[in-house]
XYZ file of C-alpha atoms in Angstrom:
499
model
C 0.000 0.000 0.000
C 1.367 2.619 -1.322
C 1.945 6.010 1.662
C 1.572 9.449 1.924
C 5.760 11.138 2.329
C 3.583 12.779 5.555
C 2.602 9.636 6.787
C 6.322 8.054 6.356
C 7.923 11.140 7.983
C 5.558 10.473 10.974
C 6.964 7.461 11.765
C 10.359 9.035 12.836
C 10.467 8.995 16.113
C 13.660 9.556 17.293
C 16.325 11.823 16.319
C 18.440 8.481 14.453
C 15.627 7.555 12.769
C 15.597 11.335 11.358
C 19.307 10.648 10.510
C 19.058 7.821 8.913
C 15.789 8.668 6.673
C 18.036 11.305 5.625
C 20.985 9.908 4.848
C 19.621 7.735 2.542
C 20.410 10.813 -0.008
C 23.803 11.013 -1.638
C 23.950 14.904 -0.708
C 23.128 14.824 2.993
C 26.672 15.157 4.736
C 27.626 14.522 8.286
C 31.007 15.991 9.913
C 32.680 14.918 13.198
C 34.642 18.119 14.825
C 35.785 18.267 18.107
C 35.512 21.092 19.941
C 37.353 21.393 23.057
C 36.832 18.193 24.578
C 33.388 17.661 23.203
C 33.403 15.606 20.112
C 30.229 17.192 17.821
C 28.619 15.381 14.725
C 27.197 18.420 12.391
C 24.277 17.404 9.916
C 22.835 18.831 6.677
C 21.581 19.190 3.342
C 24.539 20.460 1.631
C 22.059 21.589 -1.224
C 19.902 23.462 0.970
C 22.752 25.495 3.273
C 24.710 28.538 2.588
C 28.276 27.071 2.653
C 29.713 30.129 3.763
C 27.606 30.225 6.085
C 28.897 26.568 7.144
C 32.912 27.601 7.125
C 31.651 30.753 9.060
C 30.094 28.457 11.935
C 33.197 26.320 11.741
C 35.910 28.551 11.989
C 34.632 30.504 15.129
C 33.706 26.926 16.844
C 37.254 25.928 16.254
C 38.773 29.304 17.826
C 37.229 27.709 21.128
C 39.293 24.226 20.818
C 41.571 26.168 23.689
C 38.748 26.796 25.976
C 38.547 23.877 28.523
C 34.929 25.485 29.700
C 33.128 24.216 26.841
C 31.380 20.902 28.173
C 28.244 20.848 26.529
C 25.981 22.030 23.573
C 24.651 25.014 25.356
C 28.017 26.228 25.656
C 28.297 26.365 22.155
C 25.361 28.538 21.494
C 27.121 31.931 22.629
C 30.004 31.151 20.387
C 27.809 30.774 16.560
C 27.674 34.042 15.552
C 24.066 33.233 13.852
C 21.135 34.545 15.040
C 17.422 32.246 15.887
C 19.501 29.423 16.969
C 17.603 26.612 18.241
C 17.285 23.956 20.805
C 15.412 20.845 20.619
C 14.421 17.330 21.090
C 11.772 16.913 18.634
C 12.264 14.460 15.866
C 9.648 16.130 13.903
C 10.907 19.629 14.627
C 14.232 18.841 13.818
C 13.582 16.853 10.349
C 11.296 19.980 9.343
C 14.654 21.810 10.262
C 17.005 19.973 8.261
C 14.572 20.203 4.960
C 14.299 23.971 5.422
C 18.085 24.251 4.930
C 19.496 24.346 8.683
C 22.579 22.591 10.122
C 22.016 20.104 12.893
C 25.048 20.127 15.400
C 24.466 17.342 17.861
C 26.815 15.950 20.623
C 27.850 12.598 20.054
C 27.913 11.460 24.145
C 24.933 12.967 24.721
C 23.325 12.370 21.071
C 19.648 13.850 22.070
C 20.852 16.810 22.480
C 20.398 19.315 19.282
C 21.249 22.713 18.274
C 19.429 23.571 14.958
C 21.223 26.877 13.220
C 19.156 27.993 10.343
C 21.330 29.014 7.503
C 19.217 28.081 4.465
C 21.405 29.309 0.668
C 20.983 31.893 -1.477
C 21.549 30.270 -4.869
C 18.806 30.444 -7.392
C 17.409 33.929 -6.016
C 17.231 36.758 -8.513
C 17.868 39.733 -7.341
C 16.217 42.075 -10.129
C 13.000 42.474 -8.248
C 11.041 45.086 -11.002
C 7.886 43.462 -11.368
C 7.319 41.256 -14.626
C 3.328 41.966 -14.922
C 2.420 45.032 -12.889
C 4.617 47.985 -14.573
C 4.665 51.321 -13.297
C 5.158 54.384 -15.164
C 5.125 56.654 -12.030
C 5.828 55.840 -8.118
C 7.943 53.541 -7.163
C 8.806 50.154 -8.838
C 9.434 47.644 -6.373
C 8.894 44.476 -6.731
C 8.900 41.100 -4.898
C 10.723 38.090 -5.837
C 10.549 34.123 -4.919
C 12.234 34.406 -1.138
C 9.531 34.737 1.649
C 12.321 36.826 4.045
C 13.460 39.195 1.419
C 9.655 39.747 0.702
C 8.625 40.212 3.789
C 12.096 42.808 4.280
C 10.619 44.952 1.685
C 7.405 45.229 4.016
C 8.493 46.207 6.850
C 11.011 48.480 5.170
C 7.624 50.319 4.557
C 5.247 49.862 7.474
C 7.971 50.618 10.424
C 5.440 49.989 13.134
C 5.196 47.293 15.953
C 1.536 46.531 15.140
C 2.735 44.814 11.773
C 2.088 41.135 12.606
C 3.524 38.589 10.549
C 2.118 34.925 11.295
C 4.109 31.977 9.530
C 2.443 28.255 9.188
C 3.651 25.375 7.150
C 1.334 24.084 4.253
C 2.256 20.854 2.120
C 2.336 17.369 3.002
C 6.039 16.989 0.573
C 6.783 20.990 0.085
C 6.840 22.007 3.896
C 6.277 25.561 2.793
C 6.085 28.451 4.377
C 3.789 30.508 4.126
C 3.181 33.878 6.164
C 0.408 36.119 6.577
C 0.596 39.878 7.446
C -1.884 42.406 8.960
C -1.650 45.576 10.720
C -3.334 45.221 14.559
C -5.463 48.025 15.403
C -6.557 47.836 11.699
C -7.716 45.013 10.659
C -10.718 43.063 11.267
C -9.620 40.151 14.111
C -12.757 38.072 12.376
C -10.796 38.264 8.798
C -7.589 37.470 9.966
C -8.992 34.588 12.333
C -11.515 33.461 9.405
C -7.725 33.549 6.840
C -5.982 31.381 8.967
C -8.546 28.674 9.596
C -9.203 28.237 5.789
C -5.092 28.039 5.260
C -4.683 25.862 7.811
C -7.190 23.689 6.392
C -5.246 23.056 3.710
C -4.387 19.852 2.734
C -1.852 20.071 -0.366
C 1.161 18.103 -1.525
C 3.306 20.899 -3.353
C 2.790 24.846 -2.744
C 4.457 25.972 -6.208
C 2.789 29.688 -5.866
C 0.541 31.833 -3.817
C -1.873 31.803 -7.112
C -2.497 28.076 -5.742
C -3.981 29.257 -2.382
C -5.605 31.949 -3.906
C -8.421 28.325 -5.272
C -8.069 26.165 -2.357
C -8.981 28.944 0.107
C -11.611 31.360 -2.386
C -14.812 31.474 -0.892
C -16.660 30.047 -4.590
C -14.311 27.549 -6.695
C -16.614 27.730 -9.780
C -16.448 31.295 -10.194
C -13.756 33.100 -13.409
C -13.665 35.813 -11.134
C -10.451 36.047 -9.017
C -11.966 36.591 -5.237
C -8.407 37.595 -3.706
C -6.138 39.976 -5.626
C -3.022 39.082 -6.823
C -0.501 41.714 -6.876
C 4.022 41.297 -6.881
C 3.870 45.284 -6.339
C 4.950 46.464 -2.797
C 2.807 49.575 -2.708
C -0.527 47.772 -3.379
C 0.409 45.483 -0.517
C 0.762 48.163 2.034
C -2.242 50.382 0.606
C -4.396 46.984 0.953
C -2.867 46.450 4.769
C -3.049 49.762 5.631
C -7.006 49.749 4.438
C -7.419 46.912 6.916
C -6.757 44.058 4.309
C -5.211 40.555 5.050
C -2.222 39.871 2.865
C -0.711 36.315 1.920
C 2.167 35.335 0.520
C 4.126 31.678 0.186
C 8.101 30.883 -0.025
C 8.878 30.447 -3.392
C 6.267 32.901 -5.098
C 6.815 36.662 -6.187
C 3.202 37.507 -5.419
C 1.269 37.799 -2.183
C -3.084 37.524 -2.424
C -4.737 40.122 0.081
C -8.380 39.829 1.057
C -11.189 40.730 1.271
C -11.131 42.223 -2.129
C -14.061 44.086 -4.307
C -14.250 43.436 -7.666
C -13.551 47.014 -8.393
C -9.901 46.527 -6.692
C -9.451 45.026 -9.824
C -9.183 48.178 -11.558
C -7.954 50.442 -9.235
C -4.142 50.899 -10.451
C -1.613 52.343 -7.531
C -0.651 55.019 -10.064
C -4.587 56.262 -8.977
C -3.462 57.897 -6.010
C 0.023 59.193 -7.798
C -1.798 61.452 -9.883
C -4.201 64.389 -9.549
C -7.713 63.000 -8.141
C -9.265 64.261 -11.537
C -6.504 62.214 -13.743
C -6.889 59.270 -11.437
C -10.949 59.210 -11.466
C -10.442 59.804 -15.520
C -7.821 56.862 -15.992
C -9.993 54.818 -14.041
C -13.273 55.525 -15.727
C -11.506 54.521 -19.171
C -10.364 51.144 -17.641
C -14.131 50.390 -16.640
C -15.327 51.263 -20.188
C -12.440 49.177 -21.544
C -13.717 46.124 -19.916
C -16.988 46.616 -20.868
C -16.458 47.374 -24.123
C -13.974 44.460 -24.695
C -16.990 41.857 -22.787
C -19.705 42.769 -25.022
C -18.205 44.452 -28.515
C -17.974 41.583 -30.532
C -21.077 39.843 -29.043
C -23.223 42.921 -29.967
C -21.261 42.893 -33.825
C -22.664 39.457 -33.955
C -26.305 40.359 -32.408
C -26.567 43.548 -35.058
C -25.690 41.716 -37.935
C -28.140 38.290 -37.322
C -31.391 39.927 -36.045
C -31.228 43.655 -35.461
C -30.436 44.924 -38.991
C -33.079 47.793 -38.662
C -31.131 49.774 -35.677
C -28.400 50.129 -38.037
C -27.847 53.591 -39.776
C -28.488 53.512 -43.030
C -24.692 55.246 -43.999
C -23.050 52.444 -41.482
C -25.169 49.480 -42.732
C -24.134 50.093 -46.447
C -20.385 49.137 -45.740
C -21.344 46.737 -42.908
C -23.331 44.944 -45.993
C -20.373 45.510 -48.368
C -17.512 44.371 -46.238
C -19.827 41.209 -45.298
C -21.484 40.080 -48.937
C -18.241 37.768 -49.543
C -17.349 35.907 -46.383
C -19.820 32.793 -46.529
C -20.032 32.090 -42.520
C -22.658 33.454 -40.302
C -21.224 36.020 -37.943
C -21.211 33.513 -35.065
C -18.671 31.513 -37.030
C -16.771 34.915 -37.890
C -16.495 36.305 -34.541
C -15.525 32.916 -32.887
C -12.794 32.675 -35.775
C -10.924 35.923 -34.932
C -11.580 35.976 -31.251
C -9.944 32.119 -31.267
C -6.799 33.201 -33.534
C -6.560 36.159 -30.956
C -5.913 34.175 -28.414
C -3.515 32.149 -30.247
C -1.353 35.139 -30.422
C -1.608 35.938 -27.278
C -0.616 32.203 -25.539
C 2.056 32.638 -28.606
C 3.437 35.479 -27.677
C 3.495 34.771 -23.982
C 5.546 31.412 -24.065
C 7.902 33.119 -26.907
C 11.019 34.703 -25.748
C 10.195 38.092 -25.166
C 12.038 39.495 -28.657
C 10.269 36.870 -30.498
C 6.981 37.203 -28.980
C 6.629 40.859 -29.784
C 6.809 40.497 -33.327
C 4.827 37.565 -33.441
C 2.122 39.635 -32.082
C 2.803 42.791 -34.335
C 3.831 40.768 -38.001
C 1.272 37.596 -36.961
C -2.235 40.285 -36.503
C -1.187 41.957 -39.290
C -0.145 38.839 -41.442
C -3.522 36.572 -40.406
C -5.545 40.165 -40.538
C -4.869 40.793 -43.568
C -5.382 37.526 -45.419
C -8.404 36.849 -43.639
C -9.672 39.699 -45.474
C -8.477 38.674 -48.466
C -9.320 35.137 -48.834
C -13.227 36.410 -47.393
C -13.347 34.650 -43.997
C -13.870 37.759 -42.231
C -14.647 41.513 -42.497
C -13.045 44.393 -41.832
C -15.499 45.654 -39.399
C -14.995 43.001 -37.255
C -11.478 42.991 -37.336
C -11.505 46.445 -35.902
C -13.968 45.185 -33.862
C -11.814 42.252 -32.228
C -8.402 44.509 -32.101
C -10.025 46.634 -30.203
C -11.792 44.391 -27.355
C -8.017 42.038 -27.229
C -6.686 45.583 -26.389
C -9.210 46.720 -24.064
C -9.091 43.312 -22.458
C -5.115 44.304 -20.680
C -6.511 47.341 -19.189
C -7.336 46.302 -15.614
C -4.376 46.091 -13.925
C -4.257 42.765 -12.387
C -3.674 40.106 -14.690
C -6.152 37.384 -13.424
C -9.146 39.432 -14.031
C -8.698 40.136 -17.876
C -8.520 36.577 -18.239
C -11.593 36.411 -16.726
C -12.596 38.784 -19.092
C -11.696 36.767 -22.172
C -13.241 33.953 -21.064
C -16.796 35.487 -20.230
C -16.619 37.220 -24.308
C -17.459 33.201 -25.230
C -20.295 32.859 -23.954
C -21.829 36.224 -24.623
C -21.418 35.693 -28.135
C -22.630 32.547 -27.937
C -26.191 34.185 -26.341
C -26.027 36.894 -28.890
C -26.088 34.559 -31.480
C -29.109 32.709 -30.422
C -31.488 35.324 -29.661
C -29.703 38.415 -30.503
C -29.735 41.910 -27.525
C -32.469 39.835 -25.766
C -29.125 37.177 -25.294
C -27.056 39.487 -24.021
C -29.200 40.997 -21.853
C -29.880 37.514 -20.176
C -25.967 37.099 -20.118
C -25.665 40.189 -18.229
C -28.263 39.553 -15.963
C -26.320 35.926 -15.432
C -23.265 38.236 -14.673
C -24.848 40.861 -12.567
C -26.482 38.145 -10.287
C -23.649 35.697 -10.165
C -21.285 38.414 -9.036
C -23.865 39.753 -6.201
C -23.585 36.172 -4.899
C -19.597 36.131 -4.379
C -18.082 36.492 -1.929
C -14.179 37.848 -0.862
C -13.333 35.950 2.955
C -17.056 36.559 3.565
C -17.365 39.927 2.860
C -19.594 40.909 -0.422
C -17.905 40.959 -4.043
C -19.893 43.953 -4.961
C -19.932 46.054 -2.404
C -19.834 49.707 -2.389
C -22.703 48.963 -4.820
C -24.372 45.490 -3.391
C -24.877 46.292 -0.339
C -24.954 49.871 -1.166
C -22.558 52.113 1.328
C -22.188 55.461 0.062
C -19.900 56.315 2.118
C -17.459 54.039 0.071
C -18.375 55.272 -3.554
C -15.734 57.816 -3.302
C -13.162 55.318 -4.027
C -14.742 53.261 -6.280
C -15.617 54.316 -9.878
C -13.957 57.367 -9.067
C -10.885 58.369 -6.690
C -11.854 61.282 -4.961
C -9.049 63.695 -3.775
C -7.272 63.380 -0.289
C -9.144 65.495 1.961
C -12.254 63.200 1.069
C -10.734 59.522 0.985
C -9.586 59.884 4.819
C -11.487 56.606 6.150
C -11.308 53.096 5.559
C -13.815 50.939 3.442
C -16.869 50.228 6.063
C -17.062 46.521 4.491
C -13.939 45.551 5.563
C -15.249 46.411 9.405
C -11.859 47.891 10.209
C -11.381 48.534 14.391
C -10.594 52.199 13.095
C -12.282 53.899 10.234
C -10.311 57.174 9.992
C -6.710 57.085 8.355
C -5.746 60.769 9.057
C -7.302 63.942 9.469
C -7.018 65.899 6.256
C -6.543 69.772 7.847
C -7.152 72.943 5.636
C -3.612 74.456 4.707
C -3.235 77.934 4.470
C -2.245 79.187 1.386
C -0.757 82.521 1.408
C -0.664 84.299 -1.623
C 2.450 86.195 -2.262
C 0.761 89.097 -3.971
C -1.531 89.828 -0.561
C 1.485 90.061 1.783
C 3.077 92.798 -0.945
């Protein structure tokens, strides 16, 4: 029968049985040193450790090899000149220990005696942490990258306060990873941090590759496109969300954290918003809305106008719409799911090219497949345009998850607008307006400022309203304090009165 690795590892139950599961692997090491008069045995992954770290450790334990006082392990401890050093007796503690990249230093006489020194490598870390997805054009461009303690470095760098809590648990049966979550007491909601941490420790996974993964096995409806937590690898979104009263979670080995609860309109709020003048901001973010809904329903309403609803055509307009169309022999259906289809071929294309290569393959290949459609009569102009347009509109919410949801959900509508024309898209839209006034974000209501209505938080929503109005906190979160600062008049002298 074949086991679980969580089950095996439970069945080591004493600090040699650790040892010896371990050294089964051709690049676990073990050293004897003496030290003084105590003979030591030290223990590790030599994959996992820093070895400079290692020779570090070595060197100022062998400086001691004079020192006659040195009788035991805890004399050692005030001669590594590493910091969270560790005691213990635990076989489970320690194997977790050894996997995470630490050195075991145990006493040979007095073998159940441990001293765990973390000192997990550096190798394989990039250090060019702009961010890949999220790019700024103004304010600041840090990024995160795939090591939980530099990420969480770049926090705190930020939010210098005491009442930033970082809780770390372990999640994978084979991974052991760690993953941390971060709030700001005095903030945040105890119920959402509380409710967080139950559904992570919940989890019962094999391999936590990315944060993107506990973003599904903790959402609050799997069968939903919509992304319930953001995703975001920028640092300024992070600490805007924590500072709103937000939870924010983020594993070992992933560039991104999730924070929760989310809206959907954090979707399209872009931390360039609050960089710029409110009016730019609201403007910038008005467009983005449009985009979306122009890229959702564009083509399906190309398809609805040209099978039923000839008559609310202009008569100028439906002249070339006839023209460009009296050659292609599909119905528009067909049409519309042809270009929409070989749009997304460029775009998986271009994203698994090298980034050179996929550039031009976007440019050369829409022009290239464009323009022979065209030619050879599968397709119109018009809807060309049409398409171009809504695969452009599609990239202009700012977090990547949720214009793939919006490519997905331009299926379907043209699917409805095929079959009974703006009556289908209507019912679509009602599907989508209902569906997404069921979700919910860690509890909390998807829709909200507008389902439940709080006016109080419309001033950040469609809109970013300046500074002196966007002092409190959104009331659906239920922060434990609703006012961020108190936005005083300042008194502007003009130079010309004091003349």
């Amino acid at each position: 029968m074949n086991l679980s690795a969580h089950t095996q590892e439970q069945r080591l139950e004493s600090i040699t049985d650790v040892l010896a599961a371990c050294g089964r692997s051709d690049d676990f090491m073990t050293r004897d040193i003496t030290i003084g008069s105590l003979p030591l045995e030290f223990c590790y992954y030599k994959t996992l450790i820093d070895s400079h770290l290692l020779e570090i450790v070595i060197h100022a334990l062998q400086e001691q090899t004079a020192i006659d006082t040195v009788v035991s392990l805890h004399d050692l401890i005030t001669h590594i000149p590493l910091e969270e050093l560790k005691v213990s007796d635990q076989s489970d503690e320690v194997l977790q220990a050894l996997l995470q990249g630490s050195l075991l230093i145990r006493c040979l006489t007095h073998e159940q005696e441990i001293i765990l020194v973390p000192m997990t490598g550096k190798e394989g870390i990039r250090s060019n942490n702009d961010t890949e997805n999220e790019f700024s054009v103004i304010g600041p461009k840090v990024g995160f990258v795939e090591s939980l303690p530099v990420n969480l470095h770049l926090i705190r760098m930020q939010l210098r306060t005491t009442n930033l809590i970082v809780k770390e648990i372990t999640i994978g049966s084979l991974s052991q990873s760690k993953v941390a979550i971060l709030y700001v007491e005095g903030i945040v909601n105890p119920d959402n941090v509380t409710r967080m941490e139950e559904r992570l420790k919940a989890i019962d996974f094999d391999v936590v590759f990315d944060t993107s993964q506990l973003d599904q096995l903790i959402a609050d409806n799997s069968f939903t496109p919509f992304p319930l937590f953001t995703t975001t690898e920028r640092r300024d979104r992070v600490i805007y969300a924590l500072i709103t009263g937000q939870v924010a979670v983020i594993s070992d080995g992933s560039p991104s954290f999730i924070t929760g609860p989310s809206t959907l309109f954090d979707f399209f709020v872009s931390p360039e918003d609050y960089y710029l003048p409110w009016a730019l901001g609201s403007f910038f973010r008005l467009i983005r809305i449009f985009g979306v809904i122009f890229s959702l329903f564009a083509s399906a309403l190309y398809v609805a106008l040209m099978t039923f609803h000839y008559e609310v055509v202009p008569k100028e307009l439906l002249g070339k719409l006839i023209s460009t169309r009296q050659s292609v022999p599909f119905p528009p259906l067909f049409e519309a799911i042809f270009l929409e289809t070989t749009i997304e071929f460029l775009r998986e294309a271009g994203a698994r090219l090298p980034n050179r290569i996929g550039q031009t393959l976007g440019v050369v290949g829409g022009i290239i497949l464009g323009q022979a459609a065209v030619e050879a009569a599968l397709t119109s102009n018009v809807l060309i345009i049409i398409v171009s347009l809504s695969a452009l509109a599609s990239f202009v919410t700012p977090i990547y998850k949720m214009s793939n949801a919006i490519r997905f959900l331009r299926f379907p509508i043209i699917l409805l607008a095929s079959l009974w024309g703006a009556l289908g898209i209507a019912i679509g839209l009602c599907f989508l307006l209902v569906h997404l006034s069921r979700l919910k974000s860690l509890g909390s209501p998807y829709m909200s400022p507008f389902f439940p209505m709080r006016f109080n938080d419309l001033k950040d929503s469609l809109i970013r309203a300046s500074y002196e109005q966007t002092n409190t906190r959104p009331s659906y979160l239920r922060p434990l304090s609703f006012i961020r600062y108190k936005p005083g008049k300042m008194h502007r002298t003009n130079r010309l009165d004091e003349e």
